[in-house]
Coordinates of C-alpha atoms in Angstrom, one line a residue:
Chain R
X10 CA -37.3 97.6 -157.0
X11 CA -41.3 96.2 -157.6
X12 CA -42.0 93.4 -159.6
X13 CA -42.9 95.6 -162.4
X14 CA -40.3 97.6 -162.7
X15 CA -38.3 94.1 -162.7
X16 CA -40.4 93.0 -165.4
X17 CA -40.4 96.5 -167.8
X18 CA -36.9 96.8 -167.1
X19 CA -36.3 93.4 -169.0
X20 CA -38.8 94.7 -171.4
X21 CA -41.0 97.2 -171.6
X22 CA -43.0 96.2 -174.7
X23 CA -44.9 93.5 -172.6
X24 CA -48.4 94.0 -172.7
X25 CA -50.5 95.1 -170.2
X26 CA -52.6 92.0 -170.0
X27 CA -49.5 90.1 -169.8
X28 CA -48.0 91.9 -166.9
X29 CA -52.0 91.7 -165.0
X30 CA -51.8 88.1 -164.9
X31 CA -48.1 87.8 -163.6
X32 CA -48.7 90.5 -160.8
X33 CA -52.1 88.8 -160.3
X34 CA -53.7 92.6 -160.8
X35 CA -56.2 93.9 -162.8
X36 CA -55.1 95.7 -166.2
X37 CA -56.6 99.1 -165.5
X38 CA -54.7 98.6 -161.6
X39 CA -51.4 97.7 -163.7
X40 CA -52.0 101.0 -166.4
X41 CA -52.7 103.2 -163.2
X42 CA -49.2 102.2 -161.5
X43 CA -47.1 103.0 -164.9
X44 CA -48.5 106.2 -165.4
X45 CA -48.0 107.2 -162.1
X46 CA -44.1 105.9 -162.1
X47 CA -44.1 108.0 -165.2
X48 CA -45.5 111.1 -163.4
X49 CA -42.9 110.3 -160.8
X50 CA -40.2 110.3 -163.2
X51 CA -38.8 106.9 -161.4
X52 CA -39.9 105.4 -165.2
X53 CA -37.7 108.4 -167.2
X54 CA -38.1 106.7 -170.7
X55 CA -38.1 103.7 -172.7
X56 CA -35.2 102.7 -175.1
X57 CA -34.7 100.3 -178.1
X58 CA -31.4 98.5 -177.6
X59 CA -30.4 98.8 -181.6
X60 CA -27.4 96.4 -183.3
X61 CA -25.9 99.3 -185.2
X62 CA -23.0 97.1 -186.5
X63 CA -25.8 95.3 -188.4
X64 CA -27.4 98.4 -189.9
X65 CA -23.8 99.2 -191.5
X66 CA -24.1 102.7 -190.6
X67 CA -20.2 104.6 -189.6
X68 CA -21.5 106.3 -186.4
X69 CA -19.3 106.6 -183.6
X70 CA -18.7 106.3 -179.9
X71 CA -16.9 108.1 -177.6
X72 CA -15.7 107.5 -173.9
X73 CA -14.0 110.8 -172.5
X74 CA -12.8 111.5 -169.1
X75 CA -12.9 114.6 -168.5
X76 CA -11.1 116.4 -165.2
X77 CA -12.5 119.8 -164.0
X78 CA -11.5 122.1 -161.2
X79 CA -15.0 122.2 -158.9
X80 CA -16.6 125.1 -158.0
X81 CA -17.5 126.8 -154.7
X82 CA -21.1 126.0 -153.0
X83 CA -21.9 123.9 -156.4
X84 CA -19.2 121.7 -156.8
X85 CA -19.1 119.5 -159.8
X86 CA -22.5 120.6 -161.2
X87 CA -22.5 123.6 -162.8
X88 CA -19.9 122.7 -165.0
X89 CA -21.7 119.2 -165.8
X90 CA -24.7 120.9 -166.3
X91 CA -23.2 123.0 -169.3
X92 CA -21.5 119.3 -170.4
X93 CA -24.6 117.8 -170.4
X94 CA -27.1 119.9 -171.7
X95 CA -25.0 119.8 -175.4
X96 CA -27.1 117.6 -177.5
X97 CA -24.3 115.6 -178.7
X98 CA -23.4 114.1 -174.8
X99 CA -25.4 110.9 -174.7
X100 CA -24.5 110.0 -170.9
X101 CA -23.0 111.8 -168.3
X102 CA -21.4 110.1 -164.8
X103 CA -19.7 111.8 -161.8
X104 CA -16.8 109.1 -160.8
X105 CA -14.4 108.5 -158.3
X106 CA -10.7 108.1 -159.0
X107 CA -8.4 109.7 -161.4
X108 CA -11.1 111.7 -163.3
X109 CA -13.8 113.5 -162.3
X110 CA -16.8 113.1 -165.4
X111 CA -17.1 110.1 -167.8
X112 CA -18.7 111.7 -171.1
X113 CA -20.2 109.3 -173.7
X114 CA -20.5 111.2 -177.0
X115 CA -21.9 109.9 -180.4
X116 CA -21.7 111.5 -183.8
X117 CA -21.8 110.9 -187.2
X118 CA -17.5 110.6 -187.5
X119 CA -14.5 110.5 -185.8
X120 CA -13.8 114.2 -187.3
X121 CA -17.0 114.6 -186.1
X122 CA -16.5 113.5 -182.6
X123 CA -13.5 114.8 -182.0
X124 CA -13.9 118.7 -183.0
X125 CA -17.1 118.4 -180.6
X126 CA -14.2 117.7 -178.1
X127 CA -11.7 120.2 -179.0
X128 CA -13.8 123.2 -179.7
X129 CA -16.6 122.8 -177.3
X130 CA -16.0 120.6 -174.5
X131 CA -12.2 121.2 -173.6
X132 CA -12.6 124.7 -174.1
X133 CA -15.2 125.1 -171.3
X134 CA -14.1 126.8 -168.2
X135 CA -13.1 124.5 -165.2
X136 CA -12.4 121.4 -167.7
X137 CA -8.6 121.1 -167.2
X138 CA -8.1 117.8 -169.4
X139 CA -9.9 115.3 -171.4
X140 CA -8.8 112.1 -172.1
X141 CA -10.7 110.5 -175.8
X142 CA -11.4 106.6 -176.1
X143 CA -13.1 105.5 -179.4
X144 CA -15.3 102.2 -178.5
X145 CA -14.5 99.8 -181.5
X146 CA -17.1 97.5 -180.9
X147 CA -20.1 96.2 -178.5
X148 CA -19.7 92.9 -177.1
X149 CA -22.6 93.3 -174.6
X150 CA -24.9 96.2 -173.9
X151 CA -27.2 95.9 -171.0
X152 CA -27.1 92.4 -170.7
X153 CA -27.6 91.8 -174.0
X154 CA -25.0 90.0 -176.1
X155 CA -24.9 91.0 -179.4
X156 CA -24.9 88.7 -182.0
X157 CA -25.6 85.8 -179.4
X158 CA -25.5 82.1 -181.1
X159 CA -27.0 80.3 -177.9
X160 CA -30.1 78.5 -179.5
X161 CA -32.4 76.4 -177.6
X162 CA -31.1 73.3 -178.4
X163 CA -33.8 71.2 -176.4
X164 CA -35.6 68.4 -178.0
X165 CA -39.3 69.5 -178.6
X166 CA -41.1 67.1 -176.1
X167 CA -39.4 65.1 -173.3
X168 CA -40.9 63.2 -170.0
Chain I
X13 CA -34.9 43.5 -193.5
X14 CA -35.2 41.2 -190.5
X15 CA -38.3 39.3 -189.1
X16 CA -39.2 42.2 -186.4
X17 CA -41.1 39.7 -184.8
X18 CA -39.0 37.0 -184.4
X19 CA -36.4 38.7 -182.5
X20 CA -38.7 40.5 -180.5
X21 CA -39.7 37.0 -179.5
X22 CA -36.1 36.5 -178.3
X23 CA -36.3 39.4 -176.1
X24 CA -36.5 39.6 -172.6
X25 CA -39.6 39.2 -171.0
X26 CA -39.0 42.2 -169.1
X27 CA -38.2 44.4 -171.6
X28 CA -41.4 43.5 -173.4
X29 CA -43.5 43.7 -170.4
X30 CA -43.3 47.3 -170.6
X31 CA -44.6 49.5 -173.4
X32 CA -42.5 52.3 -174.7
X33 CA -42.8 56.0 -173.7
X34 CA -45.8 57.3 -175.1
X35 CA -44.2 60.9 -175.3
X36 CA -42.4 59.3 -179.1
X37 CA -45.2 59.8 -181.1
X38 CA -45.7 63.6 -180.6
X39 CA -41.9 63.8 -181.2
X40 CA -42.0 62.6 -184.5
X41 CA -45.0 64.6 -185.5
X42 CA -43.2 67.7 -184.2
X43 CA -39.9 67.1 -186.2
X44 CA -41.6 67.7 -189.1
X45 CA -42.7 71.2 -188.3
X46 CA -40.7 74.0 -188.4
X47 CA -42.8 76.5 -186.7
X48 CA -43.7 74.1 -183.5
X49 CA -44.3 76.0 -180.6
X50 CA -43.3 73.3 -177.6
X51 CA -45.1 73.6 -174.2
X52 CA -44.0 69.2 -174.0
X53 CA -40.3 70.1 -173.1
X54 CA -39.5 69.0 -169.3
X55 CA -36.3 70.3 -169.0
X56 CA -35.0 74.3 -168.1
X57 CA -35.0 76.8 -171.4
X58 CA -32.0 78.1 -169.5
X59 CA -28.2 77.4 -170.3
X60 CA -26.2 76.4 -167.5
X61 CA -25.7 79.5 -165.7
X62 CA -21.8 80.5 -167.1
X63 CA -19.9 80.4 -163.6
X64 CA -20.7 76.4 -163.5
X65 CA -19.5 76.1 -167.0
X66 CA -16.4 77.8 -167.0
X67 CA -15.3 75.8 -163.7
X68 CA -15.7 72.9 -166.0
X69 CA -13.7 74.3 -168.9
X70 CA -10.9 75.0 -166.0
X71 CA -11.6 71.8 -164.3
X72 CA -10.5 70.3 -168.1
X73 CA -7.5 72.5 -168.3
X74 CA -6.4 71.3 -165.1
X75 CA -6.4 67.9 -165.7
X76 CA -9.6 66.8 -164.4
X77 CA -9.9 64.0 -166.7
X78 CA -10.0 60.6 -164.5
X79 CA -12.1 58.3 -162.8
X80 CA -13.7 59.0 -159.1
X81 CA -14.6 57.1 -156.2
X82 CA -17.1 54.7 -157.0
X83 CA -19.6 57.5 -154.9
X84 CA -18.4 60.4 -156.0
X85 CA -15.6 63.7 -155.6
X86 CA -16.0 63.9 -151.6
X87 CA -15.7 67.8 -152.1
X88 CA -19.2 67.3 -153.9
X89 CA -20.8 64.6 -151.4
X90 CA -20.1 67.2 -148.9
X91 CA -21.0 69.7 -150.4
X92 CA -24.6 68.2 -150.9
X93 CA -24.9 67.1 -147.2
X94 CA -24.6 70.8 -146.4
X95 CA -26.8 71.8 -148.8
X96 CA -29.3 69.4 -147.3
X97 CA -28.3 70.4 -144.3
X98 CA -29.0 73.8 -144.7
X99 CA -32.0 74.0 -147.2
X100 CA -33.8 70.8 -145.3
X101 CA -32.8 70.5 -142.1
X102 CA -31.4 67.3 -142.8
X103 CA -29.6 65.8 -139.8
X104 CA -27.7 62.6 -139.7
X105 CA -26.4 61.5 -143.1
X106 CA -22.9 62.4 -143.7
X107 CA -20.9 62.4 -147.2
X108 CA -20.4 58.6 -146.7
X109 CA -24.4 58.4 -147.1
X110 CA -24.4 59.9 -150.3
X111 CA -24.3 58.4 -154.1
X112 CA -23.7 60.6 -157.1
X113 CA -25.1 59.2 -160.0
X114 CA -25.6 59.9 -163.5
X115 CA -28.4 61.8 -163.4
X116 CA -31.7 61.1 -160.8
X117 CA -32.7 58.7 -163.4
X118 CA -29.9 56.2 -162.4
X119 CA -30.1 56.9 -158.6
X120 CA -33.9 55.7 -159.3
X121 CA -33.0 52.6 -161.3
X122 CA -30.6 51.5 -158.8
X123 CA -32.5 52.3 -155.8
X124 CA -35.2 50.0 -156.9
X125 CA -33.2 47.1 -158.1
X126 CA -31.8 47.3 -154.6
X127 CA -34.3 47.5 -152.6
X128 CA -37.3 45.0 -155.1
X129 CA -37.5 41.2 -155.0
X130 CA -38.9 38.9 -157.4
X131 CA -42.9 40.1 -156.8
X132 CA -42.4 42.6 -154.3
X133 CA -44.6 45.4 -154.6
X134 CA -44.0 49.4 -154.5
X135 CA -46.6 51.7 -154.4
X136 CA -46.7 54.4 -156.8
X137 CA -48.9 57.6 -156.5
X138 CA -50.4 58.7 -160.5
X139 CA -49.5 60.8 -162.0
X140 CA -46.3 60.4 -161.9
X141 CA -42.5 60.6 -164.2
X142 CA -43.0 58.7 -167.0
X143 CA -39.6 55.8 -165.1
X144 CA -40.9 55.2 -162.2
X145 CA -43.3 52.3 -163.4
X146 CA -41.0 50.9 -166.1
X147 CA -38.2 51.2 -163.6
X148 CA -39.9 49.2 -161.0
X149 CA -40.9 46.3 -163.7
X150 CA -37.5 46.1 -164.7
X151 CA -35.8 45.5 -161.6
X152 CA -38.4 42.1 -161.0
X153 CA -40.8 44.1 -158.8
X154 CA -44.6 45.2 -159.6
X155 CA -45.7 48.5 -159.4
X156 CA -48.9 49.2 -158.0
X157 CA -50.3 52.7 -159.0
X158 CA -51.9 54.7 -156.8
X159 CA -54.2 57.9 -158.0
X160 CA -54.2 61.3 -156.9
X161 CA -56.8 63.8 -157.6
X162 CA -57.7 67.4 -158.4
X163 CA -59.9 68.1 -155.3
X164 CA -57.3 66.7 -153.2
X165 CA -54.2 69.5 -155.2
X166 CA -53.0 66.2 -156.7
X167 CA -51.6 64.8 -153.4
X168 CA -51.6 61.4 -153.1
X169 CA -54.1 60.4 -150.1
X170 CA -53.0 58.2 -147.1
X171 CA -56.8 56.5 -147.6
X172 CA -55.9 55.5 -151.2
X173 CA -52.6 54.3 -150.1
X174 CA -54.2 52.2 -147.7
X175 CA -56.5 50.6 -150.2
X176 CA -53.6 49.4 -152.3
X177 CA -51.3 48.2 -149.5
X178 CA -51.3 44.2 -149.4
X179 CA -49.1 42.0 -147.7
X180 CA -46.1 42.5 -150.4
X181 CA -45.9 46.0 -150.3
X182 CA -42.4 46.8 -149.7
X183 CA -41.9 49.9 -150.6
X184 CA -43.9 53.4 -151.7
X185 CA -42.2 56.3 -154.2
X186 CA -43.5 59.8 -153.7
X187 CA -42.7 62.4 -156.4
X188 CA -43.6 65.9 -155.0
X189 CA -42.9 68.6 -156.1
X190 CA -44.6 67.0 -158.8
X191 CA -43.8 66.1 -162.4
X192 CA -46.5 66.5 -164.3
X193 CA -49.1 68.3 -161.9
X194 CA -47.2 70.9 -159.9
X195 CA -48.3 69.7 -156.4
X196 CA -46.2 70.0 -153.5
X197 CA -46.5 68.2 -150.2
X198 CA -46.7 70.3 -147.4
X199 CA -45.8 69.1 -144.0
X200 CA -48.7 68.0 -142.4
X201 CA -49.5 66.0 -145.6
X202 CA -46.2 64.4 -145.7
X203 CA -46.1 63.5 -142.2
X204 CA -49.3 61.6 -142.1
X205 CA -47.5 59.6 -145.6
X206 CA -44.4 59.2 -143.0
X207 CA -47.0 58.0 -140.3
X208 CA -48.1 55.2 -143.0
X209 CA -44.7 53.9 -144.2
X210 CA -43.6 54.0 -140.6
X211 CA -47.2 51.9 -140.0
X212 CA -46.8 49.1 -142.6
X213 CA -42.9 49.6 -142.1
X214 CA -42.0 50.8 -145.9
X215 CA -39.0 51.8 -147.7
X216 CA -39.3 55.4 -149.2
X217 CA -37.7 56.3 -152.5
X218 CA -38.6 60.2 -152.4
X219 CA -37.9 61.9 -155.6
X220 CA -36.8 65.6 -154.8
X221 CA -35.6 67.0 -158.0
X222 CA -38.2 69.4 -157.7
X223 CA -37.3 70.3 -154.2
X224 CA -35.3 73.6 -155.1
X225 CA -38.5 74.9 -157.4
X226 CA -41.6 75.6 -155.6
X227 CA -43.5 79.0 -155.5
X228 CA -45.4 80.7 -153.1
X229 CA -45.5 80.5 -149.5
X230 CA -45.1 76.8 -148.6
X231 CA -41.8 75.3 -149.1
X232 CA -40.3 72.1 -150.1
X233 CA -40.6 69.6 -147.4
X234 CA -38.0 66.5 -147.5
X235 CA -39.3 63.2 -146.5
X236 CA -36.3 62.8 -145.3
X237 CA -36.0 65.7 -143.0
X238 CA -39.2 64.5 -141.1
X239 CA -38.2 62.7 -137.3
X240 CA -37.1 59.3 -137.7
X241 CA -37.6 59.6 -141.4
X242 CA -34.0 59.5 -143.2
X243 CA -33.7 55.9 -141.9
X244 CA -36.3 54.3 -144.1
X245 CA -36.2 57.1 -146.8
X246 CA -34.1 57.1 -150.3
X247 CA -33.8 60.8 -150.9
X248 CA -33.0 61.1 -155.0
X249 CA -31.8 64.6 -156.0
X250 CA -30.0 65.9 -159.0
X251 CA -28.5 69.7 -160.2
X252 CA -30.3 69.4 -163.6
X253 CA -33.1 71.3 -163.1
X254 CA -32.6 74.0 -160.2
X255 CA -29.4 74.8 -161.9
X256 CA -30.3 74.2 -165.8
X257 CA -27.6 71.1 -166.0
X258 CA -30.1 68.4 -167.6
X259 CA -27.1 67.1 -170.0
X260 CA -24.8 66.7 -167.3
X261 CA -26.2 64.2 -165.8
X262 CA -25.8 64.2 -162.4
X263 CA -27.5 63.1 -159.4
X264 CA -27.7 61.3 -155.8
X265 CA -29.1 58.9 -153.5
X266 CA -28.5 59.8 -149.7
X267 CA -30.0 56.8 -147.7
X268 CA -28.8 54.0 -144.7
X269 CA -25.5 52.8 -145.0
X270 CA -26.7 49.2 -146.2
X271 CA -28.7 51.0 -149.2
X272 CA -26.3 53.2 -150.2
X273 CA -23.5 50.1 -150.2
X274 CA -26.4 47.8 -152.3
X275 CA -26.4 50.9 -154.4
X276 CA -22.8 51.6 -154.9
X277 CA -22.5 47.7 -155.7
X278 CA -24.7 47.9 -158.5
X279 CA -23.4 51.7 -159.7
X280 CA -19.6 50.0 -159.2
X281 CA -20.7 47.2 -162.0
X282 CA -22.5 48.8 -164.4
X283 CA -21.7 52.9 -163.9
X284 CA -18.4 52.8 -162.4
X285 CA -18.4 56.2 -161.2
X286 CA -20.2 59.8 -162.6
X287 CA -18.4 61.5 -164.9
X288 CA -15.7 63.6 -163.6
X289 CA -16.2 67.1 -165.5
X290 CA -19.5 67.6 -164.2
X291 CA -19.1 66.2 -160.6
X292 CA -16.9 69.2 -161.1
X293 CA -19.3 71.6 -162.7
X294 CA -21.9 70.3 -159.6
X295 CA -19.1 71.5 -156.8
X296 CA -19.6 74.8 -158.8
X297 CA -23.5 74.8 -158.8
X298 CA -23.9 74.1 -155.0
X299 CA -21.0 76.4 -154.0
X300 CA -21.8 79.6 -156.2
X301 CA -25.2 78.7 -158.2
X302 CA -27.5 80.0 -155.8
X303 CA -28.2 83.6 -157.0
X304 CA -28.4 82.0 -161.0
X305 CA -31.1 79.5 -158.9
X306 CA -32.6 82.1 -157.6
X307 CA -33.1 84.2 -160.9
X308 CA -34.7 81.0 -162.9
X309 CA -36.7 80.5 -160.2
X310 CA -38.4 83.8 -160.1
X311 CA -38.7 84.0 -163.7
X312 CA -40.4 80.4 -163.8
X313 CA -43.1 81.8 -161.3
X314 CA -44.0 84.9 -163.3
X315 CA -44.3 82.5 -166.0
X316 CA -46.3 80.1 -163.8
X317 CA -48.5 83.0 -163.2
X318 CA -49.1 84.2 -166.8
X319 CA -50.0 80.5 -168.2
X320 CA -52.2 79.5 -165.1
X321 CA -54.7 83.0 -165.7
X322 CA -54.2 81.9 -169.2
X323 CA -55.4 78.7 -168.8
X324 CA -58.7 79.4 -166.5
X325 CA -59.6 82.3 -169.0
X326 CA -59.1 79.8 -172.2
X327 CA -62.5 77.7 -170.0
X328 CA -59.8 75.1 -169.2
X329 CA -59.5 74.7 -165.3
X330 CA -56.1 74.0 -163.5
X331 CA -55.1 73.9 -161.0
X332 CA -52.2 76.1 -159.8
X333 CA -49.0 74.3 -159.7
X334 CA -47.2 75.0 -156.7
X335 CA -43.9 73.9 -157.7
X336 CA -41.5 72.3 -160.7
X337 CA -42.6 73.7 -164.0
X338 CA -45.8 72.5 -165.3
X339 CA -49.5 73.2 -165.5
X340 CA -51.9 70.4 -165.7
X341 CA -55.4 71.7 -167.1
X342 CA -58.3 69.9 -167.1
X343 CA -59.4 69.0 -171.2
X344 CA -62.1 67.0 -170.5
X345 CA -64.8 69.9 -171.2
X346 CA -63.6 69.8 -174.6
X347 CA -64.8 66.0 -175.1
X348 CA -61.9 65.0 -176.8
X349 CA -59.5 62.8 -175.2
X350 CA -55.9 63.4 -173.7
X351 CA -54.2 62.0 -176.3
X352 CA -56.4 62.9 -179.1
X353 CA -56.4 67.1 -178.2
X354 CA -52.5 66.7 -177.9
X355 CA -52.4 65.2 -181.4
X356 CA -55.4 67.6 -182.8
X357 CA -53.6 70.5 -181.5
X358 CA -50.0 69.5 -182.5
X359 CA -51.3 68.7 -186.3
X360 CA -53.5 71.9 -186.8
X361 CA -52.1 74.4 -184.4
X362 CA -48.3 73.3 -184.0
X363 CA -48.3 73.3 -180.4
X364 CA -46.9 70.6 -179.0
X365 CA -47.6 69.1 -175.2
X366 CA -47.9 65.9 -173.5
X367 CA -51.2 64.2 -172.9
X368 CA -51.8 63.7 -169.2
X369 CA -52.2 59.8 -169.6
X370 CA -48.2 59.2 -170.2
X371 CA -48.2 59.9 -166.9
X372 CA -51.0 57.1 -166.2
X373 CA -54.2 56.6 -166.6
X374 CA -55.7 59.1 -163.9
X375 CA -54.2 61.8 -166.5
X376 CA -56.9 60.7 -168.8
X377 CA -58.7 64.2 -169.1
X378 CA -55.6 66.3 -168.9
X379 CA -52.7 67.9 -170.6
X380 CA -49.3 69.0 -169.4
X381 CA -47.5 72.1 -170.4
X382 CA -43.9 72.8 -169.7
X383 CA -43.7 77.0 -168.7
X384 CA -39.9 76.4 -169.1
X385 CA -40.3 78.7 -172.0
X386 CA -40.3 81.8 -172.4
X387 CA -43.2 84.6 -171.6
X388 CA -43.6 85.2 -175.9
X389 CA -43.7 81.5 -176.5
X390 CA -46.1 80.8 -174.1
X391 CA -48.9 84.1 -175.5
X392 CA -48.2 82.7 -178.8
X393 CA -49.0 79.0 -177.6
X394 CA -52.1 80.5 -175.7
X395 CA -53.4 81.8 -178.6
X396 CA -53.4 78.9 -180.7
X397 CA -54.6 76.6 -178.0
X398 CA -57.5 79.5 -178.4
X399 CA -57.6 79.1 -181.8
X400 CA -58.1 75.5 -181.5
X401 CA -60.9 75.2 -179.2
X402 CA -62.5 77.6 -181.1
X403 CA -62.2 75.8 -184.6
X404 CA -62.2 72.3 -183.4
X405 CA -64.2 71.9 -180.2
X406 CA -67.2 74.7 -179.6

């Protein structure tokens, strides 16, 4: 991976200036690079990593494995595709071991949630189980702890 | 209240020979700010990386709770020499060579009470860490500063060296990388330094802690490492600030076997041995702390990169620091002085750094900043240091 997508992976609300005099590049050079890696689509989108614990709000999360009997010529993707392209399916992996999709879901409810499950998504042709974990609470999401109380605890000037 | 006075009289003349740190004064300005924006802090903004802290929470469960050898858990002495060995090329001192002490600050006090007679000199390139003066006083000898220069990347000339060099110089300290100008000594510089102590027959205390921090495409060089060197040479090392372990305090001396023993007789008295829990968490740092190393260290050098194109497009020159983690730009356009910018700034801007002359008088004329902060702290400092030369200087 290049420096800069190192650096706008971290954070991609740095400034351009900011990332011109780390990469030692001119800002219009730096501007040029992103757009392209936009064009690309190797830069897909950019996220806010939201506390929703603190906003108080009842949303849920859902972690389902999901088995499926795979196709001929197309395997496993058809049938993903017609998982995925429902609005409600957040993230979508192809795993190894005893299932064959991981589905993360979010809706308003648990009700919510889970007659998404048992009127769309178990229903589909070729899905031949689904196993439903609610997540009860984020610890760390992308290598961000939440709710972290490390401070800087450094005196303000030392030798 | 007592008669100050009076029992300073009592003192020892030693202790009042030397004048306290002039890094104090900012510290107690700054405590009364809430919103201070520190670029004067020379220590990692990292926590210890979590791997070397929960092997000292097991070390604890497990009983690790005693005394050590006088030098040190042998796991961890061995663990440095192949560090050394491997990082340096450092052949020839074995585990029995090396001193862990509590911090480099220690190993440095100790070395030079060792090594320093009643009037013996030791020659000391400026700037320099704020001990190595003080330290020198205190153990009976006289320091005998030495400048370096810009136009010279802050390296410490053999000419100059030469033109200090009487016939009671015992001993030189070199500092590089370099706390507070980021210079590094490459190898052809350091070996014509290792030509002149072998000349005038010098002992070498080397102070490395910067060794594992240095950017770009010139690495660290040990003095130690250089043929025939290790002999003559006190190598001082520490984990605090590769590895983020400042509190821990722990460090080393490798050296000849009849320094090390002066060493360990003086550490044996007064120290007794390092403590135990973070000898522990050190094992941990040298055995699986290299990728967390690895990780500060590139995000110090984007950070070196940011504040040095910051600095030159504020109109205040540096020069670009090559290793450890500070910048040392050049005030003296400005016409104030060192100290007074530090405090000016400090008091109207709440950006607090070190004035370059607590690091001697060559500093006069520059500052230090600290880039162990991070990217958002140092554009906010930036702009107020922009602020400030525009409402207080031009």
């Amino acid at each position: 991976m290049t420096e800069l997508l190192e650096l706008l992976e971290t954070d991609a609300r740095r400034p351009v200036s900011e990332l011109a005099s780390i990469l030692k590049r001119s800002e219009y050079e730096v501007e040029k690079e992103i757009a392209q890696l936009e064009r690309d689509q190797v830069i897909l989108g950019y996220n806010t990593i939201i506390d929703r614990e603190k906003l108080g709000g009842d949303g849920v999360t859902a972690i389902i494995e999901v088995n499926l009997t795979p196709e001929r010529e197309v395997g496993f993707d058809a049938i993903s595709e017609r998982i995925y392209r429902f609005e409600e399916v957040r993230t979508v992996y192809l795993m190894s071991g005893s299932f064959d999709l991981l589905v993360i879901i979010e809706g308003s409810s648990l009700k919510d949630v889970s007659n998404f499950i048992a009127t769309r998504l178990a229903t589909i042709d070729g899905v031949t189980g689904t196993r439903t974990h609610f997540m009860l609470k984020t610890y760390k999401k992308d290598h961000i702890i939440l709710g972290n109380k490390e401070k800087d605890r450094r005196l303000v000037v030392t030798p | 209240m007592s008669d100050m006075k009076k029992w300073e009289d009592r003192l020892s003349p030693a202790v009042n020979s030397i004048a306290p740190s002039g890094i104090r004064k900012f510290f107690d300005i700054a405590a009364t700010m809430d919103d201070v924006i520190s670029l004067g802090v020379g220590e990692p903004d990292f926590v210890t990386p979590w791997t070397i802290r929960e092997s000292c929470v097991y070390g604890l469960e497990q009983g690790y709770t005693s005394y050590t050898s006088n030098k040190g858990l042998l796991e961890l002495r061995e663990e440095i020499i192949r560090h050394h060995a491997e990082v340096d090329g450092l052949v020839g001192p074995t585990a029995d060579d090396v001193l862990v002490t509590v911090g480099v600050s220690e190993a440095l006090d100790i070395a030079m009470r060792s090594i320093l007679g009643p009037g013996d000199e030791i020659l000391i390139p400026e700037p320099c860490y704020v001990s190595y003066g003080a330290c020198a006083a205190l153990a009976g000898g006289v320091p005998v500063a030495v400048p370096s220069r810009i136009e010279n990347e802050f390296r410490v000339t053999v000419e100059d060296l030469e033109a200090h060099v009487t016939d009671k110089t015992k001993a030189l300290l070199i500092g590089y990388p370099n706390n507070p100008t980021g210079a590094i000594m490459p190898r052809a510089e350091l070996q014509k330094i290792a030509d002149f102590a072998e000349r005038h027959d010098l002992i070498v205390i080397s102070d490395e802690i910067y060794g594992d921090l240095t950017y770009g495409s010139e690495p660290h060089v040990s003095f130690a490492a250089l043929p025939g060197m290790a002999e003559r040479t006190i190598l001082l090392n520490g984990f605090s600030k590769a590895y983020a372990m400042t509190g821990w305090r722990i460090g080393y001396a490798i050296a000849n076997p009849a320094i090390i023993a002066a060493m360990t007789k003086i550490h044996q008295y007064t120290i007794l041995c390092a403590p135990i829990t973070a000898q522990v968490a050190a094992v941990e740092a040298l055995r699986r702390g290299e990728k967390y190393r690895l990780k500060m260290l590139a995000e110090y050098d984007r950070r070196r990169k940011f504040i040095y194109d910051g600095f030159n497009k504020l109109g205040l020159p540096a020069f670009e620091p090559k290793g450890a983690f500070y910048i040392f730009p050049d005030i003296s356009s400005t016409g104030l002085s060192s100290n007074d910018f530090a405090e000016k700034l400090l008091t109207s801007e709440h950006v607090a750094l070190v004035p370059g002359t607590a690091f001697g008088s060559c500093g006069e004329g520059y500052i230090r900043c600290s880039y162990a902060t991070s990217l958002d702290q140092i554009a906010e400092a930036l702009n107020r240091i922009e602020n400030f030369l525009k409402n207080h200087v031009r």
